[in-house]
Coordinates of C-alpha atoms in Angstrom, one line a residue:
Chain A
M1 CA 11.6 -24.5 34.7
T2 CA 12.0 -27.6 32.5
G3 CA 8.5 -28.7 33.5
Y4 CA 7.1 -25.3 32.5
L5 CA 8.9 -25.4 29.2
I6 CA 7.4 -28.7 28.4
R7 CA 3.9 -27.6 29.3
R8 CA 4.3 -24.3 27.4
I9 CA 5.5 -26.0 24.3
G10 CA 2.8 -28.6 24.7
G11 CA 0.2 -25.9 25.0
A12 CA 1.5 -24.1 22.0
L13 CA 1.4 -27.3 19.9
L14 CA -2.2 -27.9 21.0
V15 CA -3.2 -24.4 19.9
L16 CA -1.4 -24.9 16.7
F17 CA -3.2 -28.2 16.1
F18 CA -6.6 -26.6 16.7
L19 CA -5.7 -23.7 14.5
T20 CA -4.8 -26.2 11.7
T21 CA -8.0 -28.0 12.1
L22 CA -10.0 -24.8 12.1
V23 CA -8.3 -23.4 9.1
Y24 CA -8.5 -26.7 7.2
G25 CA -12.1 -27.1 8.1
L26 CA -13.0 -23.5 7.1
F27 CA -11.4 -23.7 3.8
Y28 CA -12.2 -27.2 2.6
L29 CA -15.7 -27.2 3.9
A30 CA -16.4 -23.8 2.5
P31 CA -19.5 -23.2 0.4
S32 CA -17.3 -23.1 -2.8
D33 CA -15.8 -26.2 -4.4
P34 CA -12.2 -26.6 -3.0
A35 CA -11.0 -28.4 -6.1
I36 CA -12.0 -25.4 -8.3
L37 CA -10.4 -23.0 -5.8
T38 CA -7.2 -25.1 -5.8
C39 CA -7.1 -25.5 -9.6
G40 CA -6.5 -21.8 -10.0
K41 CA -7.3 -19.2 -12.6
G42 CA -5.8 -20.9 -15.6
C43 CA -7.9 -24.0 -14.9
T44 CA -8.6 -26.5 -17.6
P45 CA -11.0 -29.4 -17.4
E46 CA -8.0 -31.8 -17.6
R47 CA -6.2 -30.0 -14.8
L48 CA -9.4 -29.9 -12.7
A49 CA -9.7 -33.7 -13.0
D50 CA -6.0 -34.1 -12.0
V51 CA -6.5 -31.8 -9.0
R52 CA -9.6 -33.7 -7.9
A53 CA -7.7 -37.0 -8.1
A54 CA -4.6 -35.6 -6.4
M55 CA -6.5 -34.0 -3.6
G56 CA -8.6 -37.1 -3.1
V57 CA -11.8 -34.9 -2.9
D58 CA -13.9 -38.0 -3.1
D59 CA -12.6 -39.4 0.1
P60 CA -14.4 -38.6 3.3
I61 CA -13.3 -35.3 4.9
P62 CA -11.5 -36.9 8.0
V63 CA -9.5 -39.0 5.6
Q64 CA -8.5 -36.0 3.6
Y65 CA -7.6 -34.2 6.8
W66 CA -5.5 -37.1 7.9
H67 CA -3.6 -37.1 4.6
F68 CA -3.0 -33.4 5.1
L69 CA -1.6 -33.9 8.6
E70 CA 0.5 -36.8 7.3
G71 CA 1.9 -34.6 4.6
L72 CA 2.9 -32.0 7.3
V73 CA 5.0 -34.6 9.1
A74 CA 6.2 -37.0 6.5
G75 CA 5.6 -35.2 3.1
R76 CA 3.3 -36.6 0.5
D77 CA 2.9 -37.3 -3.2
Y78 CA 0.3 -35.9 -5.4
P79 CA -0.5 -38.3 -8.3
A80 CA -1.7 -35.7 -10.8
G81 CA -2.2 -37.2 -14.3
P82 CA 0.8 -39.0 -15.8
D83 CA 3.4 -37.6 -13.4
V84 CA 3.6 -37.5 -9.6
R85 CA 4.3 -34.3 -7.8
H86 CA 6.4 -34.9 -4.7
C87 CA 5.9 -32.5 -1.8
P88 CA 8.6 -33.0 0.9
A89 CA 7.8 -32.6 4.6
P90 CA 6.6 -30.2 6.0
C91 CA 4.1 -30.3 3.2
L92 CA 1.5 -27.6 3.5
G93 CA -0.1 -28.5 0.2
Y94 CA 0.7 -28.2 -3.5
S95 CA 0.0 -25.2 -5.6
F96 CA -1.1 -26.5 -9.0
E97 CA -1.4 -22.9 -10.3
T98 CA 2.4 -22.4 -9.9
D99 CA 3.3 -26.1 -9.9
Q100 CA 5.3 -25.8 -6.7
P101 CA 5.0 -27.1 -3.2
V102 CA 3.5 -24.4 -0.9
T103 CA 6.4 -24.8 1.5
T104 CA 8.9 -23.8 -1.2
L105 CA 6.9 -20.7 -2.1
L106 CA 6.7 -19.7 1.6
L107 CA 10.4 -20.2 2.3
D108 CA 11.3 -17.9 -0.7
R109 CA 9.1 -15.2 0.8
I110 CA 9.8 -15.4 4.5
P111 CA 13.2 -13.6 4.5
V112 CA 11.6 -10.5 2.9
S113 CA 8.7 -10.3 5.4
F114 CA 11.1 -10.9 8.3
A115 CA 13.5 -8.2 7.2
L116 CA 10.6 -5.8 6.8
A117 CA 9.3 -6.6 10.3
L118 CA 12.7 -6.6 12.0
G119 CA 13.7 -3.2 10.5
A120 CA 10.4 -1.6 11.3
E121 CA 10.6 -2.9 14.9
V122 CA 14.1 -1.6 15.5
L123 CA 13.1 1.8 14.1
S124 CA 9.9 2.0 16.1
L125 CA 11.7 1.0 19.3
V126 CA 14.3 3.8 18.8
F127 CA 11.7 6.4 17.9
G128 CA 9.0 5.2 20.3
I129 CA 11.3 5.0 23.4
G130 CA 12.9 8.3 22.6
A131 CA 9.7 10.1 22.1
G132 CA 8.1 8.4 25.2
M133 CA 11.1 9.5 27.3
L134 CA 10.8 13.1 26.2
A135 CA 7.1 13.1 27.0
G136 CA 7.5 11.2 30.2
L137 CA 10.0 13.6 31.8
R138 CA 7.6 16.5 31.4
R139 CA 10.5 18.9 30.8
F140 CA 9.4 20.5 27.6
R141 CA 5.7 21.3 27.5
I142 CA 5.5 21.9 23.7
L143 CA 7.3 18.7 23.0
D144 CA 5.0 16.7 25.3
R145 CA 2.1 18.0 23.3
V146 CA 3.6 17.1 20.0
V147 CA 4.4 13.6 21.1
N148 CA 1.0 13.1 22.6
A149 CA -0.7 14.3 19.4
L150 CA 1.6 11.9 17.4
I151 CA 0.7 9.0 19.7
L152 CA -3.0 9.7 19.1
A153 CA -2.5 10.1 15.3
G154 CA -0.6 6.8 15.3
Y155 CA -3.7 5.0 16.4
A156 CA -5.9 6.7 13.8
V157 CA -4.0 6.1 10.6
P158 CA -3.9 2.9 8.5
V159 CA -0.5 1.9 7.3
F160 CA -1.3 2.2 3.6
L161 CA -2.3 5.8 4.0
V162 CA 1.0 6.6 5.7
G163 CA 2.8 4.7 2.9
L164 CA 0.9 6.6 0.2
L165 CA 1.7 10.0 1.8
L166 CA 5.4 9.1 2.2
L167 CA 5.6 8.0 -1.4
L168 CA 3.9 11.3 -2.5
L169 CA 6.3 13.3 -0.3
F170 CA 9.6 11.7 -0.9
C171 CA 9.3 10.1 -4.3
V172 CA 7.1 12.7 -6.2
H173 CA 7.5 16.0 -4.5
L174 CA 11.0 16.1 -3.0
Q175 CA 12.3 13.3 -5.3
W176 CA 14.8 12.3 -2.6
L177 CA 14.2 8.6 -3.2
P178 CA 13.4 6.5 -6.3
F179 CA 10.2 4.5 -6.3
P180 CA 10.9 1.4 -4.2
T181 CA 11.5 -1.8 -6.1
Y182 CA 12.7 -4.7 -4.1
V183 CA 16.4 -5.6 -4.4
P184 CA 17.7 -8.7 -2.6
L185 CA 20.1 -8.1 0.2
T186 CA 22.7 -10.3 -1.4
T187 CA 22.7 -8.3 -4.7
D188 CA 23.3 -4.9 -3.1
P189 CA 22.9 -4.3 0.6
L190 CA 22.8 -0.5 0.2
L191 CA 20.1 -0.5 -2.5
W192 CA 18.2 -3.1 -0.4
A193 CA 18.1 -0.8 2.6
Q194 CA 17.2 2.2 0.5
N195 CA 14.3 0.5 -1.0
L196 CA 13.1 -0.8 2.3
L197 CA 13.4 2.6 4.0
L198 CA 9.9 3.8 3.2
P199 CA 8.1 0.6 4.1
W200 CA 10.1 0.5 7.4
V201 CA 9.2 4.1 8.2
S202 CA 5.5 3.8 7.4
L203 CA 5.2 0.7 9.7
A204 CA 7.4 2.3 12.4
I205 CA 5.3 5.5 12.6
I206 CA 2.3 3.5 13.7
Q207 CA 4.2 1.0 15.9
A208 CA 6.3 3.8 17.6
A209 CA 3.1 5.4 18.9
V210 CA 2.4 2.3 20.9
Y211 CA 5.9 2.2 22.4
A212 CA 5.9 6.0 23.1
R213 CA 2.7 5.6 25.0
L214 CA 4.1 2.7 27.1
T215 CA 7.4 4.4 27.8
R216 CA 5.7 7.6 28.8
S217 CA 3.4 6.0 31.3
G218 CA 6.1 3.6 32.5
I219 CA 8.6 6.5 33.2
Q220 CA 5.9 8.5 34.9
E221 CA 4.9 5.6 37.1
T222 CA 8.5 4.6 38.0
L223 CA 9.5 8.2 38.8
A224 CA 6.7 8.3 41.3
E225 CA 7.9 5.2 43.2
D226 CA 9.6 5.2 46.6
H227 CA 13.0 3.9 45.4
I228 CA 13.4 6.9 43.2
R229 CA 12.7 9.2 46.1
T230 CA 15.2 7.3 48.2
A231 CA 17.8 7.5 45.4
R232 CA 17.2 11.3 45.1
A233 CA 17.6 11.6 48.9
Y234 CA 20.9 9.9 48.7
G235 CA 22.0 12.6 46.3
I236 CA 22.4 10.3 43.2
P237 CA 22.6 12.5 40.2
E238 CA 19.3 12.9 38.3
R239 CA 20.8 11.8 35.1
R240 CA 21.9 8.5 36.6
I241 CA 18.5 8.0 38.3
L242 CA 16.9 8.4 35.0
W243 CA 19.1 6.1 33.0
R244 CA 19.8 3.4 35.5
R245 CA 16.5 3.3 37.4
A246 CA 13.5 4.9 35.8
L247 CA 14.2 3.7 32.2
R248 CA 14.9 0.2 33.4
G249 CA 11.5 0.0 35.1
A250 CA 9.8 1.5 32.2
L251 CA 11.3 -0.6 29.5
L252 CA 10.6 -4.0 31.1
P253 CA 7.1 -4.4 29.6
L254 CA 8.5 -3.5 26.2
V255 CA 10.9 -6.4 26.1
T256 CA 8.1 -9.0 26.1
L257 CA 6.2 -7.0 23.6
T258 CA 8.9 -7.0 20.9
A259 CA 8.6 -10.7 20.1
I260 CA 4.8 -10.4 19.8
D261 CA 5.1 -7.2 17.8
I262 CA 7.6 -8.6 15.3
A263 CA 5.1 -11.4 14.7
G264 CA 2.2 -8.9 14.5
I265 CA 4.0 -6.8 11.9
M266 CA 4.9 -9.8 9.9
T267 CA 1.4 -11.0 9.7
G268 CA 0.0 -7.5 9.2
A269 CA 2.5 -6.8 6.5
V270 CA 0.0 -7.8 3.8
L271 CA -0.9 -4.2 3.4
T272 CA 2.7 -2.8 3.4
E273 CA 3.9 -5.4 1.0
T274 CA 1.1 -4.8 -1.4
M275 CA 1.5 -1.1 -1.1
F276 CA 5.3 -1.1 -1.9
G277 CA 5.4 -4.2 -4.0
L278 CA 7.6 -6.2 -1.7
P279 CA 7.8 -9.9 -2.6
G280 CA 7.0 -11.1 0.9
V281 CA 4.5 -13.6 2.4
G282 CA 1.7 -11.0 2.4
Q283 CA 2.1 -10.3 -1.3
L284 CA 2.1 -14.0 -1.9
L285 CA -1.3 -14.2 -0.1
V286 CA -2.8 -11.4 -2.1
G287 CA -1.5 -12.9 -5.3
A288 CA -2.9 -16.3 -4.4
V289 CA -6.3 -14.8 -3.6
R290 CA -6.3 -13.2 -7.0
Q291 CA -5.2 -16.3 -8.7
I292 CA -7.7 -18.4 -6.7
D293 CA -4.9 -20.7 -5.3
L294 CA -6.4 -22.2 -2.2
P295 CA -3.4 -24.3 -1.0
V296 CA -1.2 -21.2 -0.9
V297 CA -3.9 -19.3 1.0
V298 CA -4.2 -22.1 3.6
G299 CA -0.4 -22.3 3.8
V300 CA 0.1 -18.6 4.5
T301 CA -2.7 -18.7 7.1
L302 CA -1.1 -21.6 8.9
L303 CA 2.4 -20.0 8.7
T304 CA 1.1 -16.8 10.3
G305 CA -0.6 -18.8 13.0
L306 CA 2.7 -20.6 13.7
I307 CA 4.6 -17.3 13.9
I308 CA 2.1 -15.9 16.4
V309 CA 2.1 -19.0 18.6
V310 CA 5.9 -19.1 18.6
A311 CA 6.1 -15.4 19.4
N312 CA 3.7 -15.7 22.3
A313 CA 5.7 -18.5 23.8
A314 CA 8.9 -16.6 23.3
A315 CA 7.4 -13.5 25.0
D316 CA 6.5 -15.5 28.1
L317 CA 10.1 -16.9 28.3
L318 CA 11.6 -13.5 27.7
Y319 CA 9.4 -12.0 30.4
A320 CA 10.8 -14.5 32.9
A321 CA 14.3 -13.9 31.8
V322 CA 14.2 -10.1 32.3
D323 CA 12.0 -9.9 35.3
P324 CA 13.3 -11.8 38.3
R325 CA 9.9 -11.4 40.1
V326 CA 8.3 -13.7 37.5
Q327 CA 8.3 -17.3 38.4
L328 CA 7.6 -19.9 35.7
R329 CA 5.6 -22.8 37.1
Chain B
M1 CA -19.9 11.5 34.1
I2 CA -21.5 13.6 31.4
R3 CA -20.1 16.7 33.1
V4 CA -16.6 15.3 33.0
L5 CA -17.0 14.5 29.3
R6 CA -18.3 17.9 28.5
K7 CA -15.2 19.5 29.9
D8 CA -13.0 17.2 27.8
R9 CA -12.3 19.2 24.7
G10 CA -10.8 16.3 22.8
F11 CA -13.9 14.2 23.5
V12 CA -16.3 17.0 22.4
A13 CA -14.5 17.6 19.2
G14 CA -14.3 13.9 18.5
A15 CA -17.9 13.3 19.3
V16 CA -19.0 16.1 17.0
V17 CA -17.0 14.9 14.0
A18 CA -17.9 11.3 14.6
G19 CA -21.6 12.2 14.9
L20 CA -21.3 14.1 11.7
M21 CA -19.8 11.1 9.9
V22 CA -22.5 8.9 11.1
L23 CA -25.0 11.4 9.9
V24 CA -23.3 11.6 6.5
A25 CA -23.4 7.8 6.3
I26 CA -27.1 7.7 7.0
T27 CA -28.0 10.5 4.7
A28 CA -25.7 9.5 1.9
P29 CA -28.4 9.0 -0.7
L30 CA -30.0 12.3 0.3
L31 CA -26.6 14.2 0.1
A32 CA -25.9 12.7 -3.3
A33 CA -29.3 13.7 -4.6
L34 CA -28.7 17.2 -3.2
A35 CA -25.6 17.4 -5.3
G36 CA -27.5 16.0 -8.2
Q37 CA -25.1 13.1 -8.7
D38 CA -24.9 9.4 -8.2
Y39 CA -21.8 7.2 -7.7
T40 CA -22.1 5.0 -10.7
T41 CA -22.5 7.3 -13.8
Y42 CA -19.4 7.6 -15.9
H43 CA -18.5 11.1 -17.2
D44 CA -16.0 10.4 -19.9
T45 CA -16.3 13.9 -21.3
L46 CA -14.7 15.4 -18.2
L47 CA -11.6 13.4 -18.6
D48 CA -8.4 14.5 -20.4
S49 CA -7.8 11.5 -22.6
A50 CA -4.4 13.0 -23.7
R51 CA -3.2 12.6 -20.1
G52 CA -4.4 9.1 -19.6
G53 CA -7.8 9.9 -18.2
V54 CA -6.9 12.5 -15.6
P55 CA -9.9 14.8 -14.9
S56 CA -9.5 17.9 -17.0
G57 CA -9.5 21.3 -15.3
P58 CA -7.8 22.3 -12.1
L59 CA -8.0 20.4 -8.8
G60 CA -9.3 17.1 -10.1
G61 CA -12.1 18.7 -12.1
I62 CA -13.9 20.5 -9.3
S63 CA -16.8 22.5 -10.6
G64 CA -20.3 23.7 -9.6
E65 CA -21.7 20.4 -10.8
H66 CA -19.0 18.1 -9.3
W67 CA -18.3 19.6 -5.9
L68 CA -15.2 17.6 -5.2
G69 CA -14.3 16.7 -8.8
V70 CA -14.5 13.4 -10.5
E71 CA -12.6 10.1 -10.3
P72 CA -9.7 9.8 -12.7
G73 CA -10.2 7.0 -15.2
T74 CA -14.0 6.8 -14.9
G75 CA -15.2 10.4 -14.3
R76 CA -17.6 9.3 -11.6
D77 CA -18.6 12.0 -9.2
L78 CA -16.2 12.1 -6.2
F79 CA -18.6 13.7 -3.7
A80 CA -21.2 11.0 -4.2
R81 CA -18.6 8.3 -4.0
L82 CA -17.1 9.7 -0.8
V83 CA -20.4 10.1 1.1
Y84 CA -21.5 6.6 0.0
G85 CA -18.0 5.4 1.1
A86 CA -18.8 6.7 4.6
Q87 CA -21.7 4.3 4.7
V88 CA -19.4 1.3 4.2
S89 CA -16.7 2.5 6.6
V90 CA -18.9 3.7 9.4
G91 CA -21.5 1.0 8.9
V92 CA -19.2 -2.0 8.8
A93 CA -17.1 -0.7 11.8
L94 CA -20.2 -0.1 13.9
A95 CA -21.9 -3.4 13.0
A96 CA -18.7 -5.4 13.5
T97 CA -18.1 -3.8 16.9
A98 CA -21.7 -4.5 18.0
L99 CA -21.4 -8.1 17.0
E100 CA -18.0 -8.4 18.8
V101 CA -19.5 -7.0 22.0
L102 CA -22.4 -9.4 21.8
L103 CA -20.2 -12.4 21.2
G104 CA -17.6 -11.3 23.7
I105 CA -20.0 -10.7 26.5
T106 CA -21.8 -14.0 25.9
F107 CA -18.7 -16.1 25.9
G108 CA -16.9 -14.1 28.6
V109 CA -19.8 -14.1 31.1
A110 CA -20.5 -17.8 30.4
A111 CA -16.8 -18.6 31.1
G112 CA -16.8 -16.4 34.2
L113 CA -20.0 -17.8 35.7
G114 CA -19.8 -21.4 34.5
G115 CA -18.0 -24.2 36.3
R116 CA -14.4 -25.1 36.1
W117 CA -14.7 -27.1 33.0
L118 CA -16.8 -24.7 31.0
D119 CA -14.4 -21.9 32.0
A120 CA -11.3 -24.0 30.9
G121 CA -12.9 -24.9 27.6
L122 CA -14.2 -21.5 26.8
S123 CA -10.9 -19.9 27.8
R124 CA -9.0 -22.1 25.3
V125 CA -11.5 -21.0 22.6
I126 CA -10.9 -17.3 23.6
D127 CA -7.1 -17.9 23.5
L128 CA -7.4 -19.4 20.0
V129 CA -9.4 -16.5 18.7
L130 CA -6.8 -14.1 20.2
A131 CA -4.1 -16.0 18.5
V132 CA -5.7 -15.8 15.0
P133 CA -4.0 -13.4 12.6
I134 CA -7.1 -11.3 11.8
L135 CA -6.0 -9.6 8.6
V136 CA -4.6 -12.7 7.0
L137 CA -7.5 -14.9 7.9
A138 CA -10.0 -12.3 6.9
V139 CA -8.4 -11.9 3.4
S140 CA -8.4 -15.6 2.9
L141 CA -12.0 -16.1 4.1
L142 CA -13.4 -13.3 2.1
A143 CA -11.6 -14.7 -1.0
I144 CA -13.3 -18.1 -0.8
V145 CA -16.9 -16.9 0.0
P146 CA -19.2 -16.9 -3.0
Q147 CA -19.1 -13.5 -4.7
D148 CA -22.9 -12.9 -4.6
W149 CA -23.3 -12.9 -0.8
P150 CA -24.1 -9.4 0.6
R151 CA -20.7 -7.9 0.9
P152 CA -20.9 -5.2 3.7
L153 CA -22.7 -7.6 6.0
L154 CA -20.1 -10.3 5.3
L155 CA -17.3 -7.9 6.0
A156 CA -18.8 -7.0 9.4
T157 CA -19.4 -10.7 10.2
V158 CA -15.9 -11.8 9.3
I159 CA -14.2 -9.0 11.2
A160 CA -16.4 -9.7 14.3
L161 CA -15.9 -13.5 14.1
L162 CA -12.1 -13.0 14.2
G163 CA -12.0 -10.1 16.6
W164 CA -14.3 -10.9 19.6
G165 CA -11.4 -12.3 21.7
G166 CA -10.6 -9.1 23.4
T167 CA -14.1 -8.3 24.7
A168 CA -14.5 -11.9 25.8
R169 CA -11.3 -11.8 27.8
I170 CA -12.3 -8.6 29.5
S171 CA -15.8 -9.8 30.2
R172 CA -14.5 -13.0 31.7
G173 CA -12.0 -11.2 33.9
E174 CA -14.6 -8.7 35.2
T175 CA -17.2 -11.5 35.7
L176 CA -14.7 -13.4 37.8
T177 CA -14.1 -10.4 40.1
L178 CA -17.8 -9.4 40.2
R179 CA -19.0 -12.9 41.2
T180 CA -17.0 -12.7 44.4
R181 CA -19.0 -9.6 45.5
D182 CA -21.5 -9.9 48.3
Y183 CA -24.5 -8.7 46.3
V184 CA -23.9 -11.3 43.6
A185 CA -23.5 -14.0 46.2
A186 CA -26.7 -12.7 47.9
A187 CA -28.6 -13.1 44.6
Q188 CA -27.3 -16.6 44.1
V189 CA -28.1 -17.6 47.7
S190 CA -31.6 -16.3 47.3
G191 CA -32.2 -18.7 44.5
A192 CA -31.8 -16.5 41.4
S193 CA -31.1 -18.5 38.2
W194 CA -27.7 -18.0 36.6
W195 CA -29.4 -16.2 33.7
R196 CA -30.9 -13.7 36.1
V197 CA -27.6 -13.3 37.9
A198 CA -25.9 -12.7 34.6
R199 CA -28.5 -10.2 33.4
R200 CA -29.3 -8.3 36.6
E201 CA -26.1 -8.5 38.7
I202 CA -23.1 -9.0 36.3
L203 CA -24.1 -7.1 33.2
P204 CA -24.4 -3.7 34.8
G205 CA -20.9 -4.1 36.2
L206 CA -19.6 -4.8 32.7
T207 CA -20.9 -1.7 31.1
A208 CA -18.0 0.6 31.9
P209 CA -15.0 -1.6 30.9
I210 CA -16.8 -3.0 27.8
L211 CA -17.9 0.5 26.7
T212 CA -14.3 1.9 26.9
Y213 CA -12.9 -1.1 25.0
A214 CA -15.7 -1.1 22.4
A215 CA -15.1 2.5 21.7
L216 CA -11.6 1.8 20.7
L217 CA -12.7 -1.2 18.7
I218 CA -14.7 1.0 16.4
P219 CA -11.7 2.8 14.8
Y220 CA -9.7 -0.4 14.9
N221 CA -12.4 -2.2 12.9
M222 CA -12.6 0.7 10.6
I223 CA -8.9 0.3 9.8
V224 CA -9.4 -3.4 9.2
E225 CA -12.3 -2.7 6.8
A226 CA -10.3 -0.1 5.0
G227 CA -7.4 -2.5 4.7
L228 CA -9.5 -5.3 3.4
S229 CA -11.1 -3.0 0.8
F230 CA -7.6 -1.7 0.0
L231 CA -6.5 -5.3 -0.8
G232 CA -9.6 -5.8 -3.0
V233 CA -11.5 -8.2 -0.9
G234 CA -13.9 -5.7 0.6
V235 CA -17.1 -4.4 -1.0
R236 CA -17.6 -5.1 -4.7
P237 CA -17.4 -2.3 -7.2
P238 CA -19.2 -0.2 -8.1
T239 CA -20.0 0.2 -4.3
P240 CA -17.4 2.7 -3.1
S241 CA -15.4 2.5 0.1
W242 CA -12.6 4.8 1.2
G243 CA -10.1 1.9 1.4
Q244 CA -10.9 0.8 -2.1
M245 CA -10.6 4.4 -3.4
L246 CA -7.2 4.7 -1.8
S247 CA -6.2 1.5 -3.4
S248 CA -7.1 2.8 -6.9
A249 CA -5.4 6.1 -6.0
T250 CA -2.1 4.3 -5.8
T251 CA -2.1 4.2 -9.6
W252 CA -3.2 7.8 -10.0
F253 CA -1.5 9.7 -7.2
R254 CA 1.2 11.2 -9.3
A255 CA -1.2 12.7 -11.8
D256 CA -4.1 13.5 -9.4
P257 CA -2.9 14.0 -5.8
L258 CA -6.3 15.3 -4.7
Y259 CA -7.7 11.8 -5.4
V260 CA -5.4 10.4 -2.6
F261 CA -6.0 13.3 -0.3
L262 CA -9.8 13.3 -0.2
P263 CA -10.5 9.7 0.9
G264 CA -7.3 9.7 3.0
A265 CA -8.2 12.8 4.9
L266 CA -11.8 11.6 5.4
L267 CA -10.6 8.3 6.7
F268 CA -8.0 9.8 9.0
L269 CA -10.5 12.4 10.3
T270 CA -13.1 9.8 11.1
L271 CA -10.6 7.5 12.7
L272 CA -9.2 10.3 14.8
S273 CA -12.6 11.4 16.0
F274 CA -13.5 7.9 17.1
V275 CA -10.2 7.5 18.9
L276 CA -10.8 10.9 20.7
V277 CA -14.2 9.7 21.8
A278 CA -12.7 6.4 23.0
N279 CA -10.0 8.3 24.9
G280 CA -12.5 10.6 26.5
L281 CA -14.7 7.7 27.6
R282 CA -11.7 5.9 29.0
R283 CA -10.6 8.9 31.1
A284 CA -14.1 9.4 32.4
L285 CA -15.2 5.9 33.0
D286 CA -12.1 4.0 34.0
P287 CA -8.9 5.8 34.7
R288 CA -7.0 2.6 35.5
Q289 CA -7.6 0.7 32.3
T290 CA -5.0 1.4 29.7
E291 CA -5.4 -1.7 27.5
V292 CA -5.8 -0.9 23.8
P293 CA -6.8 -3.3 21.1
R294 CA -3.8 -3.9 18.9

């Protein structure tokens, strides 16, 4: 187990290193001048000169990359003009456009994206498993059909379209909800939840389709297994068979998926956040793209890579934790 | 197989609509000419300036001249923009999928047939591609590429370069099973080169699993393209795309709901039809496989 852990973490770190190299290489060897891309929209010749000096663009690429890695571990200083900008570890770069270290910008935004992803995941688990169970039992023909149609539709609809339609329905036509404007959790938890409701639901509608499909096929498969027949022969009540045996077998694969899906929603939240104006990591990325702020773009890309790598490792460990048949070697 | 597919009502409906959309995409210039409109001309006179540029008249300014009304704010013909938008959506999705299949099969078969070290190396590359957050990296990449590069081609390339991991993984897995079959071993023993083995013995066996997977990749890639256009890093204006129209609709949807509805409905319908086709193919070709691109 310990050996496996060490190797798994080692492997994850290796993937992360390659990802960093890849992203760094892609962005700083791009056909456009990285100094101009870093300088931002409000770029002046003086600032461009500062940025060039601070980035050390005249150094050979491997040296620049080495400085970048050094900054990740130990922090680094950017000597820009008369004053020095300090960027504490883990330094992902310095945004000259906003005059802040990228890490600070990211840390401000992560809670919003995380809350969005977590809430959407909880909602989609509840709806997805519920719908999947109803469809898997094959008790109500019409319901099965509705669920199956919804599952299909869930695959065929982009999240921003769902979001737009929800806004149109609940904010314009029915006027049950005001237009979402982000309120921090610490200011007013109730308003916070109210404003996140529509983003959560629009993400959950799509994600729930995946879970419903998995639960449906899982339940159908488990109900066909021998141990269920044995349990029935012993006269164990059907309700108990369903809850204690069938559901357990069907939900096992979902457990491992949750970690990966939370990561997936967080990284895919660019669209949702832009759509609803949530100040999360995705919105930061889109803003940085518009402002031509390369360090932030690189920082967001690396952060999402980190989230995915960590989630994959967590999924493997979770899998072993819930399924005694899985042996970690 | 065709007989199975013909009986599948979902597949038939999906195939008809999907085929129609491809046809619309190909004949977009013709259709626009038929309507007597193009997608760039502004018609300011059709807009109600008192209401901030909303098309005057009912239903978004639908008339005999403008079959589906005009765009709020600019007055450009909506029918022309929608049919040209199909070109981008369908074209980019199909091109990206084709490229992904090509890349995936090349890497997957090479990993599956190659020696231990080649397999280990390529597998790590595939893992890396699978770990890449596609939307985030695509947004970033498209943002730094010079603006004058041909945009639709670029979109397809970026989507494909970030998304070929799935096809590669499937190709590798299938190749590993296929290479243990007697007929492949027989070909190898009789001195066939590995290129010949790959082409004549492995590739035919890959057709079914890759086809079912690729069919689902098409709507997936279409969603990615629409998302990228929605975020403003897709095709450059004035070239229209459904995602981009939906993005501009976010500012107009209170005053002109039809402007949300038309591109939204078209996008949904097209996606749904491709998903139905993919589902039908999966049921007909490979009842076991349930993997879906995520």
